[in-house]
């Protein structure tokens, strides 16, 4: 999936994130979550996913408990500790919104893993070349800054001039200003290097080595269709669903199919790839 | 035709900018030792006539602060400093007129400019984008950019790391990328301001050979200012020498060598070791035997003073053969280098107990990185300079900071004798020069370590830094920065000094001064550990050399036996004399032992 054009990937992730955000429906939220989790496992591996999963589980539990404890709407009372009714409806609502948020977080993590900041730049480079350059410069600057901070810290640990307590606070401010001074000094060189290479002469053009071919167009169109079908599916699902006063749903399971399909797409593609490799070797 | 032609040109920084720009020793005529107050009134550059022929490889030489950088900047409209300009500057056949500060030439790509700081010149975060940066500025169509980037990446062999982030590159790769990023713009003239001074010797050789290819295969004119000439001078055709902003020499390399011997003996230490050796030999020959009997038969082509190890070897061989001199014969037979000396040396070592020791030191930056140090044993002694050599990324700096107590080793311990204090000088001294003036920096070093204002004053005088006290530490030359940083370190009263690449980026004269300072320090009972790439410097000043390889220290020995036993990790002098005059590592060895 990583070999897809960033614009296709961008469309896909923007769509699933937007859909997941709206999916306040237990089945749809569960589908989103299942899709996001399998995609995350595909990209990051099982071990890394388990750790994130543990955090998300905790998050979902807290959301559920919070909603059930403070929201008393709904007719199906499960228990009444201290006169406050805990209802099934509130419990399900809390669980659904927790899972919804967890799936959004997971989708964002997948996006970061597959497309990342470089992808944003490729997508927007042509539309906003200036912004794209700034992002690039920032990403070049951050490692330099952190290297310099480490160098400063090491040098002064070695000199043993770093004090503790309030003196240390003052010390930190000195270090910060030294770091700024150092960075500005090297910034002057960067500016000269930019100017020497004609920066600011005229509007810049853009160099994008990734090309857009027929294959990408087809993929993009197909994906767009699927996104629209999934959106319709979600709208239909949400229209026939109520949490309060008691949970009620209408419509067939079949109408959830396009939504399910778009959510498990990474799994299908990654799995298909693996199968193809296995068959060909 | 000339690529660069200056006629009656002079340049002076404006008075209001004088305090900032004039202070910078790189940019202004102001030789060490003297206060720079008067410099504002006289022009930084005053050049009657200067020509750089098209297609030539020209060296711009001169002592630190002679105006080399200013001259290079004056040749490119985008970088031309503000100030008073007179005379005519013709670059690539058209007159350069600087009307305002933000001026752009017609095609900024025609003149490429490479600066000293490899990292700061890089603008973007990936190699591909960096190569395309200039072309995007010229608003070329994407297809053209892609073709040029691909072509240049292939020419410089960048394809292997094309997809990398610029922050992951080594120093040498960064500077090569800067050159390549300029080459995509198809320049006709390249101006380079000390491009290799921050690189290690291997990376510097690689950079220069890439530059040589650019000149030879593409016919691009090159004008390069540099301090370290050992690898550069053999590549150059012509040399321009500046002295206090004036062009005092302009001509071929051989004439330049003659010029140095007759007019600028102070500049001699900057010449390649091969040349220095040849000049010394010639001087000896003249003195001892005005006319060598039966005629000294030199190999053909050796009328030229050699600039490379190979030519110097040929010359030396010829001299030795010609002078079937008793002294040399004796040396040739009995000079498996001073075995007795080594033995007596070992005894004195046993006598002085080590002040800093480690046993089986292991260090790693994290689980996924593997071990950088794999069982290092160090024993530093009082009154000695220990040198740790090794290639880039071999872990020299890591070891030094582990010895300084900054990095905690995973296994093993650093033992320091008694309550001795350690102090470490980082590779980039900007990390410890953090105040606004040199004085403030030094006073900070002094406070809390039993030094007072008098101590500060004392060290200022000892290091000859008094004229710099009110300057910003960034506005002094690299050699001066090194001295200020060392002074700051000494004000904390350390017994053990750990220095990381102390000779990086400083000129030959500053190196010599630093070496003598270090010798004085150990004579007073301190011990010094240096991590360095500079073989000649360590051969000259260290007491013990050791190679850090694959996380372990190997082949510790006195410089003489250490360098004499190596083929690659050997000083140029040793490579020249190997097999001809055994046991010579420095120029003094050749002088004192072989021809004395």
Short mmCIF file of C-alpha atoms in Angstrom, two decimals, chain B residues 245-545:
data_model
loop_
_atom_site.label_atom_id
_atom_site.label_comp_id
_atom_site.label_asym_id
_atom_site.label_seq_id
_atom_site.Cartn_x
_atom_site.Cartn_y
_atom_site.Cartn_z
CA UNK B 245 43.82 42.66 1.36
CA UNK B 246 46.45 43.08 -1.35
CA UNK B 247 47.29 40.67 -4.09
CA UNK B 248 50.98 40.03 -3.54
CA UNK B 249 51.35 36.96 -5.72
CA UNK B 250 49.63 35.55 -8.78
CA UNK B 251 51.12 32.68 -10.74
CA UNK B 252 51.84 28.98 -11.05
CA UNK B 253 52.27 26.57 -8.15
CA UNK B 254 56.05 26.27 -8.56
CA UNK B 255 56.49 30.03 -8.59
CA UNK B 256 54.24 30.17 -5.54
CA UNK B 257 56.51 27.79 -3.65
CA UNK B 258 59.49 29.96 -4.51
CA UNK B 259 57.50 33.03 -3.46
CA UNK B 260 56.74 31.46 -0.07
CA UNK B 261 60.35 30.57 0.62
CA UNK B 262 61.64 33.97 -0.29
CA UNK B 263 58.88 36.34 0.81
CA UNK B 264 56.48 34.58 3.16
CA UNK B 265 58.37 32.11 5.35
CA UNK B 266 55.52 32.40 7.89
CA UNK B 267 53.26 30.67 5.41
CA UNK B 268 55.58 27.70 4.86
CA UNK B 269 54.01 25.44 7.53
CA UNK B 270 50.76 25.55 5.53
CA UNK B 271 52.37 23.93 2.50
CA UNK B 272 52.13 20.15 1.99
CA UNK B 273 54.58 18.07 3.99
CA UNK B 274 56.09 16.85 0.73
CA UNK B 275 56.90 20.40 -0.31
CA UNK B 276 58.25 21.33 3.08
CA UNK B 277 60.51 18.31 3.10
CA UNK B 278 61.79 19.08 -0.37
CA UNK B 279 62.47 22.70 0.55
CA UNK B 280 64.32 21.63 3.67
CA UNK B 281 66.41 19.17 1.70
CA UNK B 282 67.19 21.83 -0.86
CA UNK B 283 68.20 24.26 1.86
CA UNK B 284 70.50 21.63 3.38
CA UNK B 285 72.06 20.80 0.06
CA UNK B 286 72.77 24.43 -0.54
CA UNK B 287 74.31 24.87 2.86
CA UNK B 288 76.37 21.67 3.13
CA UNK B 289 77.51 21.23 -0.41
CA UNK B 290 77.09 24.20 -2.68
CA UNK B 291 77.81 21.95 -5.65
CA UNK B 292 77.24 18.26 -5.08
CA UNK B 293 80.18 16.35 -6.49
CA UNK B 294 79.55 14.45 -9.72
CA UNK B 295 76.33 16.35 -10.10
CA UNK B 296 73.22 15.46 -8.21
CA UNK B 297 71.21 13.42 -10.64
CA UNK B 298 67.61 14.10 -10.03
CA UNK B 299 64.90 12.12 -11.77
CA UNK B 300 63.34 13.80 -14.77
CA UNK B 301 60.67 16.29 -13.91
CA UNK B 302 62.03 16.71 -10.41
CA UNK B 303 63.26 20.21 -11.11
CA UNK B 304 59.84 21.08 -9.81
CA UNK B 305 59.48 21.15 -6.07
CA UNK B 306 57.26 18.18 -5.32
CA UNK B 307 53.78 18.65 -3.86
CA UNK B 308 52.78 15.00 -3.58
CA UNK B 309 54.10 12.12 -1.51
CA UNK B 310 55.12 10.23 -4.65
CA UNK B 311 57.24 13.03 -6.09
CA UNK B 312 58.81 13.78 -2.73
CA UNK B 313 59.74 10.11 -2.37
CA UNK B 314 61.41 10.14 -5.77
CA UNK B 315 63.32 13.24 -4.87
CA UNK B 316 64.42 11.89 -1.52
CA UNK B 317 65.49 8.63 -3.08
CA UNK B 318 67.57 10.54 -5.58
CA UNK B 319 69.15 12.68 -2.90
CA UNK B 320 69.98 9.71 -0.73
CA UNK B 321 71.44 7.78 -3.65
CA UNK B 322 73.46 10.76 -4.80
CA UNK B 323 74.84 11.50 -1.37
CA UNK B 324 76.51 8.26 -0.51
CA UNK B 325 77.16 10.06 2.67
CA UNK B 326 78.46 8.28 5.71
CA UNK B 327 75.83 9.81 7.94
CA UNK B 328 72.97 8.49 5.89
CA UNK B 329 74.52 5.10 5.42
CA UNK B 330 74.86 4.77 9.13
CA UNK B 331 71.27 5.72 9.61
CA UNK B 332 70.04 3.36 6.97
CA UNK B 333 71.72 0.43 8.62
CA UNK B 334 71.22 1.06 12.28
CA UNK B 335 67.99 2.92 12.49
CA UNK B 336 65.34 0.46 13.50
CA UNK B 337 64.04 3.36 15.49
CA UNK B 338 65.76 3.65 18.79
CA UNK B 339 64.88 0.39 20.45
CA UNK B 340 66.83 1.44 23.47
CA UNK B 341 64.86 4.64 23.62
CA UNK B 342 61.62 2.73 23.64
CA UNK B 343 62.79 0.56 26.48
CA UNK B 344 63.82 3.46 28.63
CA UNK B 345 60.52 5.13 27.78
CA UNK B 346 58.65 2.10 29.03
CA UNK B 347 60.46 2.31 32.32
CA UNK B 348 59.53 5.88 32.99
CA UNK B 349 55.95 4.99 32.18
CA UNK B 350 55.94 2.34 34.79
CA UNK B 351 57.20 4.92 37.23
CA UNK B 352 54.28 7.37 36.84
CA UNK B 353 50.99 5.94 37.97
CA UNK B 354 47.96 6.54 35.74
CA UNK B 355 45.58 9.34 36.75
CA UNK B 356 42.61 8.20 34.72
CA UNK B 357 41.92 4.57 33.94
CA UNK B 358 39.16 2.46 32.53
CA UNK B 359 38.98 -1.25 32.36
CA UNK B 360 36.70 -3.03 29.90
CA UNK B 361 34.50 -0.05 29.13
CA UNK B 362 31.32 -0.76 27.13
CA UNK B 363 28.99 1.89 25.83
CA UNK B 364 25.85 1.94 23.68
CA UNK B 365 23.41 4.72 22.81
CA UNK B 366 20.48 2.33 23.10
CA UNK B 367 19.29 -1.18 22.50
CA UNK B 368 18.75 -0.76 18.78
CA UNK B 369 22.13 0.92 18.15
CA UNK B 370 24.58 -1.74 19.26
CA UNK B 371 27.77 -1.04 21.18
CA UNK B 372 30.02 1.84 20.15
CA UNK B 373 32.71 0.96 22.69
CA UNK B 374 33.40 -2.72 23.22
CA UNK B 375 35.78 -3.13 26.08
CA UNK B 376 38.08 -0.11 26.03
CA UNK B 377 41.07 0.06 28.34
CA UNK B 378 42.58 3.47 28.92
CA UNK B 379 45.40 4.55 31.19
CA UNK B 380 46.20 8.25 31.01
CA UNK B 381 49.27 9.44 32.85
CA UNK B 382 50.30 12.71 34.39
CA UNK B 383 52.34 14.98 32.17
CA UNK B 384 51.45 13.23 28.95
CA UNK B 385 49.45 13.87 25.82
CA UNK B 386 47.57 10.79 24.71
CA UNK B 387 46.08 10.81 21.23
CA UNK B 388 43.14 8.66 20.17
CA UNK B 389 42.98 8.30 16.40
CA UNK B 390 40.34 6.63 14.32
CA UNK B 391 38.08 7.05 11.34
CA UNK B 392 34.84 9.00 11.30
CA UNK B 393 32.17 7.47 13.49
CA UNK B 394 34.58 5.11 15.19
CA UNK B 395 33.41 6.44 18.56
CA UNK B 396 36.28 8.77 19.48
CA UNK B 397 33.98 11.53 20.71
CA UNK B 398 31.84 9.02 22.57
CA UNK B 399 34.88 7.63 24.33
CA UNK B 400 36.06 11.10 25.23
CA UNK B 401 32.72 12.03 26.74
CA UNK B 402 32.59 8.72 28.57
CA UNK B 403 36.00 9.53 30.05
CA UNK B 404 34.70 12.99 30.95
CA UNK B 405 31.87 11.39 32.90
CA UNK B 406 29.12 12.78 30.66
CA UNK B 407 28.14 9.46 29.13
CA UNK B 408 27.54 6.64 31.57
CA UNK B 409 29.02 3.39 30.30
CA UNK B 410 26.89 0.24 30.46
CA UNK B 411 29.81 -1.80 31.71
CA UNK B 412 33.11 -0.82 33.23
CA UNK B 413 33.95 2.30 35.18
CA UNK B 414 36.06 5.38 34.68
CA UNK B 415 38.44 5.71 37.62
CA UNK B 416 39.99 9.04 38.38
CA UNK B 417 42.93 9.24 40.72
CA UNK B 418 42.18 11.15 43.92
CA UNK B 419 40.08 14.27 43.51
CA UNK B 420 41.48 15.24 40.14
CA UNK B 421 39.20 17.40 38.01
CA UNK B 422 38.34 16.58 34.43
CA UNK B 423 37.26 19.01 31.71
CA UNK B 424 36.28 18.29 28.13
CA UNK B 425 36.49 20.47 25.04
CA UNK B 426 33.74 19.55 22.56
CA UNK B 427 34.35 19.32 18.85
CA UNK B 428 32.28 22.40 18.14
CA UNK B 429 33.55 24.95 20.62
CA UNK B 430 30.42 27.04 20.11
CA UNK B 431 28.89 24.64 22.62
CA UNK B 432 30.95 26.14 25.42
CA UNK B 433 31.26 29.72 24.21
CA UNK B 434 27.81 30.83 25.25
CA UNK B 435 28.15 34.38 26.51
CA UNK B 436 28.11 37.67 24.63
CA UNK B 437 31.77 38.50 25.02
CA UNK B 438 34.99 36.59 25.43
CA UNK B 439 35.51 38.15 28.86
CA UNK B 440 32.10 37.04 30.16
CA UNK B 441 32.76 33.54 28.93
CA UNK B 442 36.09 33.35 30.67
CA UNK B 443 34.76 34.85 33.90
CA UNK B 444 32.02 32.27 33.89
CA UNK B 445 34.66 29.58 33.59
CA UNK B 446 36.49 31.11 36.52
CA UNK B 447 33.63 31.45 38.98
CA UNK B 448 33.24 28.59 41.39
CA UNK B 449 36.53 26.95 40.61
CA UNK B 450 38.90 29.01 42.67
CA UNK B 451 39.95 31.23 39.80
CA UNK B 452 39.46 34.97 40.01
CA UNK B 453 39.70 38.01 37.79
CA UNK B 454 43.45 37.92 38.07
CA UNK B 455 43.47 34.39 36.80
CA UNK B 456 41.33 35.51 33.87
CA UNK B 457 43.69 38.36 33.15
CA UNK B 458 46.65 36.03 33.47
CA UNK B 459 45.32 33.50 31.02
CA UNK B 460 44.29 36.24 28.59
CA UNK B 461 47.86 37.41 28.50
CA UNK B 462 49.34 33.96 28.39
CA UNK B 463 47.14 32.99 25.45
CA UNK B 464 47.55 36.42 23.80
CA UNK B 465 43.82 37.05 23.75
CA UNK B 466 43.71 40.46 25.44
CA UNK B 467 42.67 42.28 22.26
CA UNK B 468 39.60 40.07 21.93
CA UNK B 469 38.03 40.44 25.38
CA UNK B 470 35.09 42.56 24.28
CA UNK B 471 34.32 40.66 21.09
CA UNK B 472 31.50 38.21 20.64
CA UNK B 473 32.94 34.68 20.60
CA UNK B 474 31.34 34.05 17.19
CA UNK B 475 33.12 37.03 15.66
CA UNK B 476 36.67 35.78 16.07
CA UNK B 477 38.59 33.32 13.91
CA UNK B 478 38.39 29.56 14.40
CA UNK B 479 41.90 29.44 15.86
CA UNK B 480 41.05 32.18 18.33
CA UNK B 481 37.79 30.46 19.29
CA UNK B 482 39.76 27.32 20.03
CA UNK B 483 42.11 29.25 22.28
CA UNK B 484 39.29 31.03 24.14
CA UNK B 485 37.51 27.73 24.71
CA UNK B 486 40.70 26.14 25.99
CA UNK B 487 41.28 29.11 28.27
CA UNK B 488 37.75 28.78 29.64
CA UNK B 489 38.40 25.13 30.28
CA UNK B 490 41.66 25.86 32.08
CA UNK B 491 40.00 28.40 34.36
CA UNK B 492 38.04 25.54 35.89
CA UNK B 493 41.43 24.24 37.09
CA UNK B 494 41.28 20.79 35.53
CA UNK B 495 44.01 18.21 35.99
CA UNK B 496 42.89 16.09 33.08
CA UNK B 497 41.97 17.72 29.78
CA UNK B 498 39.91 15.87 27.18
CA UNK B 499 40.02 17.55 23.79
CA UNK B 500 37.84 16.54 20.84
CA UNK B 501 39.39 17.48 17.46
CA UNK B 502 41.20 20.55 18.78
CA UNK B 503 42.80 21.31 15.39
CA UNK B 504 39.64 21.23 13.33
CA UNK B 505 39.28 24.22 11.03
CA UNK B 506 42.31 26.17 12.22
CA UNK B 507 45.27 27.24 10.11
CA UNK B 508 48.84 26.00 10.29
CA UNK B 509 50.07 28.85 12.46
CA UNK B 510 47.23 28.44 14.97
CA UNK B 511 47.91 24.71 15.08
CA UNK B 512 51.52 25.26 15.98
CA UNK B 513 50.54 27.70 18.69
CA UNK B 514 48.00 25.25 20.10
CA UNK B 515 50.56 22.45 20.09
CA UNK B 516 53.03 24.51 22.07
CA UNK B 517 50.30 25.54 24.54
CA UNK B 518 49.41 21.90 25.11
CA UNK B 519 53.05 20.94 25.63
CA UNK B 520 53.36 23.70 28.23
CA UNK B 521 50.27 22.41 30.01
CA UNK B 522 51.54 18.87 30.33
CA UNK B 523 54.94 20.17 31.41
CA UNK B 524 53.08 21.60 34.42
CA UNK B 525 51.81 18.14 35.33
CA UNK B 526 48.44 18.01 33.65
CA UNK B 527 47.45 15.14 31.44
CA UNK B 528 45.72 15.53 28.12
CA UNK B 529 43.73 13.14 25.97
CA UNK B 530 43.07 14.21 22.40
CA UNK B 531 40.69 12.61 19.93
CA UNK B 532 41.87 13.64 16.51
CA UNK B 533 42.07 13.02 12.79
CA UNK B 534 45.13 15.18 12.51
CA UNK B 535 47.99 12.72 12.15
CA UNK B 536 50.70 15.30 11.62
CA UNK B 537 49.65 17.22 14.74
CA UNK B 538 49.54 14.15 16.96
CA UNK B 539 52.85 12.89 15.58
CA UNK B 540 54.40 16.19 16.48
CA UNK B 541 52.95 16.79 19.93
CA UNK B 542 51.55 13.58 21.44
CA UNK B 543 53.40 11.19 23.74
CA UNK B 544 51.27 8.20 22.92
CA UNK B 545 49.00 7.34 20.02
#
